[in-house]
PDB file of C-alpha atoms in Angstrom:
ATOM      1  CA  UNK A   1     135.028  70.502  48.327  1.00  0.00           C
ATOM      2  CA  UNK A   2     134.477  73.983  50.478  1.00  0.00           C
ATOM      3  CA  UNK A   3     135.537  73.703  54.301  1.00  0.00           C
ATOM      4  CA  UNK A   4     133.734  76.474  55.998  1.00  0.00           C
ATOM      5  CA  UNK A   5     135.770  77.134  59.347  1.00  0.00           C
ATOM      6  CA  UNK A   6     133.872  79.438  61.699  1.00  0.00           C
ATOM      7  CA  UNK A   7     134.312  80.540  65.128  1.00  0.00           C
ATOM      8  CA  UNK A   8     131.742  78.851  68.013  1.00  0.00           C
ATOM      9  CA  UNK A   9     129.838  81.690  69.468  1.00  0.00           C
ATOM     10  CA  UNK A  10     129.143  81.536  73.320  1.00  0.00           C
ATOM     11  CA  UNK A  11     125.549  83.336  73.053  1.00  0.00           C
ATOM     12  CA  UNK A  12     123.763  79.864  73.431  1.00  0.00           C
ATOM     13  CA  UNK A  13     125.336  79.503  76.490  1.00  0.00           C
ATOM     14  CA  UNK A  14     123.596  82.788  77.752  1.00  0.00           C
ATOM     15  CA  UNK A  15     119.958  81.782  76.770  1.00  0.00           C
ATOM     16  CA  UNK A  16     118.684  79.521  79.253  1.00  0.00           C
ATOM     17  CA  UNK A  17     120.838  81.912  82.170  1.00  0.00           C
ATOM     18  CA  UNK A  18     119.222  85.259  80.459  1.00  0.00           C
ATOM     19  CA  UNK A  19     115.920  83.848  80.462  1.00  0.00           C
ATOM     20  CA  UNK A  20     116.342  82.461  83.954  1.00  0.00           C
ATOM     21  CA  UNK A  21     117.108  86.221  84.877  1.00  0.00           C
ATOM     22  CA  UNK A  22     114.343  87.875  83.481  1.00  0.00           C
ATOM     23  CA  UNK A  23     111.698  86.000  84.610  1.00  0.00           C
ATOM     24  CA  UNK A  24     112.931  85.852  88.197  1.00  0.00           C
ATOM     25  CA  UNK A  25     113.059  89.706  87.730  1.00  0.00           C
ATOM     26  CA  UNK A  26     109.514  89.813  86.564  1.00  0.00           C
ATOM     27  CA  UNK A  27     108.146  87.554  89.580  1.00  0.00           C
ATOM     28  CA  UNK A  28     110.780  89.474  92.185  1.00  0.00           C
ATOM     29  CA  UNK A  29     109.629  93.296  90.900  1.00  0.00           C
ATOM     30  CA  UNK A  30     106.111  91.998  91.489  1.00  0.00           C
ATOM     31  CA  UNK A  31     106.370  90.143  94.539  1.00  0.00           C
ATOM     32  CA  UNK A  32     107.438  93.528  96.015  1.00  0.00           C
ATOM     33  CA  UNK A  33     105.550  95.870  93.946  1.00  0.00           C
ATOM     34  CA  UNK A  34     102.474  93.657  93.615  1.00  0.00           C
ATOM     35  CA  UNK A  35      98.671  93.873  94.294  1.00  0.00           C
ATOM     36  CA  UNK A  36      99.566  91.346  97.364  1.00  0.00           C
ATOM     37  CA  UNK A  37     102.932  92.618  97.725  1.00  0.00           C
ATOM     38  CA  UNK A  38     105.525  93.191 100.646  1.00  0.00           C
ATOM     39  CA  UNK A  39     105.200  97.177  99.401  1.00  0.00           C
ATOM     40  CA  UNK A  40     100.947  96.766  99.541  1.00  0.00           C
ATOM     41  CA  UNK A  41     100.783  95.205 102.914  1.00  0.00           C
ATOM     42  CA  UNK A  42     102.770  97.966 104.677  1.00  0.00           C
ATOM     43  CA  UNK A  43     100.505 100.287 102.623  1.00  0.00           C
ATOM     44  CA  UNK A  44      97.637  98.365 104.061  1.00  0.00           C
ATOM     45  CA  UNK A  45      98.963  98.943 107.360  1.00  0.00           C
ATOM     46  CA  UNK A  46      98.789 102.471 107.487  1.00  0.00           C
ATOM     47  CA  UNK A  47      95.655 102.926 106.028  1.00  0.00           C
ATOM     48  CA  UNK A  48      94.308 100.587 109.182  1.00  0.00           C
ATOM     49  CA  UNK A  49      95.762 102.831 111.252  1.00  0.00           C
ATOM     50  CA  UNK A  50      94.189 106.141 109.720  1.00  0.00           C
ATOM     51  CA  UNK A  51      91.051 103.781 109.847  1.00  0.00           C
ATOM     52  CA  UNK A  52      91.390 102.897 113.357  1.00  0.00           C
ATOM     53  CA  UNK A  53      91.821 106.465 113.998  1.00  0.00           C
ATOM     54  CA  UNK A  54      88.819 108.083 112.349  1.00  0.00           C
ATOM     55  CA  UNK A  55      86.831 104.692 114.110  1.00  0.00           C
ATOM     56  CA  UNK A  56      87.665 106.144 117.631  1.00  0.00           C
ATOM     57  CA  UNK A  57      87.009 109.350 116.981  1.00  0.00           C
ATOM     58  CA  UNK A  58      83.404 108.672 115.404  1.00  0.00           C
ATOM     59  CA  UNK A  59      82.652 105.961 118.059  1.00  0.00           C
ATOM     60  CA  UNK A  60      83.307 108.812 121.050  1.00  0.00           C
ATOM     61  CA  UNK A  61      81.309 111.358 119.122  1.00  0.00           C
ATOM     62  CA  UNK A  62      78.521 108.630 118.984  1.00  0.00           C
ATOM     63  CA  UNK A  63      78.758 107.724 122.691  1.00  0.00           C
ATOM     64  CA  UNK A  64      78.478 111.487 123.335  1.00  0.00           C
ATOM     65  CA  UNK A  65      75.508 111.678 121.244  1.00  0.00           C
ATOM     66  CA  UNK A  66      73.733 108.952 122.579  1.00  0.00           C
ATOM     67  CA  UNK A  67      74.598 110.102 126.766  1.00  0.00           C
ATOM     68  CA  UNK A  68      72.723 113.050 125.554  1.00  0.00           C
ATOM     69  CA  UNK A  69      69.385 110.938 123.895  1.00  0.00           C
ATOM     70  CA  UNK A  70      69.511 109.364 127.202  1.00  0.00           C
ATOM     71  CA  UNK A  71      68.763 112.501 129.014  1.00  0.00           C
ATOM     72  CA  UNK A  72      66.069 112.533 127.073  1.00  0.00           C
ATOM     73  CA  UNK A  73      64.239 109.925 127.395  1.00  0.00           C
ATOM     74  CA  UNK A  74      61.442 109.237 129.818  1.00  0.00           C
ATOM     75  CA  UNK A  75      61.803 109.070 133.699  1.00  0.00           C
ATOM     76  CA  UNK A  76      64.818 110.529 132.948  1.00  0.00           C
ATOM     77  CA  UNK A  77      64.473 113.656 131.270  1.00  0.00           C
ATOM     78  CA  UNK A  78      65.941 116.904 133.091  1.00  0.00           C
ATOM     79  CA  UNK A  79      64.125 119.948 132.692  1.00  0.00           C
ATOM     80  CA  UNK A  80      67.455 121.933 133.099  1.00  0.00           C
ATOM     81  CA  UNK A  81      68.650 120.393 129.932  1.00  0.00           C
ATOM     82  CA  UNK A  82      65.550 120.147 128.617  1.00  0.00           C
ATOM     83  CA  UNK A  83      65.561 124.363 129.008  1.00  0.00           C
ATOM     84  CA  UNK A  84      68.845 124.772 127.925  1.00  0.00           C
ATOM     85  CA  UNK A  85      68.013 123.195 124.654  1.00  0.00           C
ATOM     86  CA  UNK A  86      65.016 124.775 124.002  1.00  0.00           C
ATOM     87  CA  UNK A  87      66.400 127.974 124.476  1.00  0.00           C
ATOM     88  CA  UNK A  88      69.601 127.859 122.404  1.00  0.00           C
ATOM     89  CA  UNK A  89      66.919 126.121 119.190  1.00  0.00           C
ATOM     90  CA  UNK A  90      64.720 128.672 119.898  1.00  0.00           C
ATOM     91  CA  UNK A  91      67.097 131.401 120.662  1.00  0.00           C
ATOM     92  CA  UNK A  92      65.430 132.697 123.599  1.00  0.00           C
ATOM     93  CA  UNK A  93      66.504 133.893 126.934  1.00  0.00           C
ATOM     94  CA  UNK A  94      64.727 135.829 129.518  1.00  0.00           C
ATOM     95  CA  UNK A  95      65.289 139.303 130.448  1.00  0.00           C
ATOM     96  CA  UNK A  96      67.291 138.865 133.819  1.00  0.00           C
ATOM     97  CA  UNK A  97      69.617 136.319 132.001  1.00  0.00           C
ATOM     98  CA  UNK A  98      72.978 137.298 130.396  1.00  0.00           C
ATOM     99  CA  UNK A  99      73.166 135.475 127.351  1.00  0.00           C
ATOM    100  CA  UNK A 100      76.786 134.695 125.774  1.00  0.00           C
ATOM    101  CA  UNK A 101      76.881 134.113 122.123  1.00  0.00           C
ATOM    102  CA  UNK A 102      79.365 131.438 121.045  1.00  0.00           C
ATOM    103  CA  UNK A 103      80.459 130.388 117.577  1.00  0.00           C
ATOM    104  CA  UNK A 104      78.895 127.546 116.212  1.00  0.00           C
ATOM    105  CA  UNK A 105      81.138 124.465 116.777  1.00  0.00           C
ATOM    106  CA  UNK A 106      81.303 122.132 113.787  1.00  0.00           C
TER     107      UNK A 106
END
């Protein structure tokens, strides 16, 4: 009768630890990296800021805008602004009047 004599290998020791490894690799790469991520919400964060920004800045231009309706509207409509529109959509201007061309402002 054949002994067989071998040497115990230590690699199914490093299974269950390997394993173990890779998938808290997997769950820690995406709970930076991830759709709801700590990498996404700082993202998020500056893109409410730029938001925030380009809010203010279209909220004054519509506050602006909507002084100027006012002016228009009746009982209180100005006939100096009322003339001073009319003039620069017409382009008109009398002959006593210096008129100062300005580029248009977008």
């Amino acid at each position: 009768m054949w002994t067989r004599q071998h040497r115990q290998r230590n690699t199914g020791r490093l299974i269950v630890p390997g394993l173990c490894a890779l998938f808290l690799s997997y769950f820690g790469f995406h709970a930076y990296h991830g759709e709801f991520g700590m990498y996404s919400k700082y993202q998020l964060q500056d893109r409410v800021t730029v938001l925030e920004k380009n809010y203010q800045a279209i909220n004054k231009t519509r506050t602006e805008l909507e002084s100027r309706v006012q002016l228009l509207h009746d009982g209180t409509l100005e006939r100096d602004m009322l003339d001073e529109l009319a003039r620069r959509a017409l382009n008109v201007s009398r002959p006593d009047e210096v008129t100062i061309m300005l580029p248009a402002q977008n």
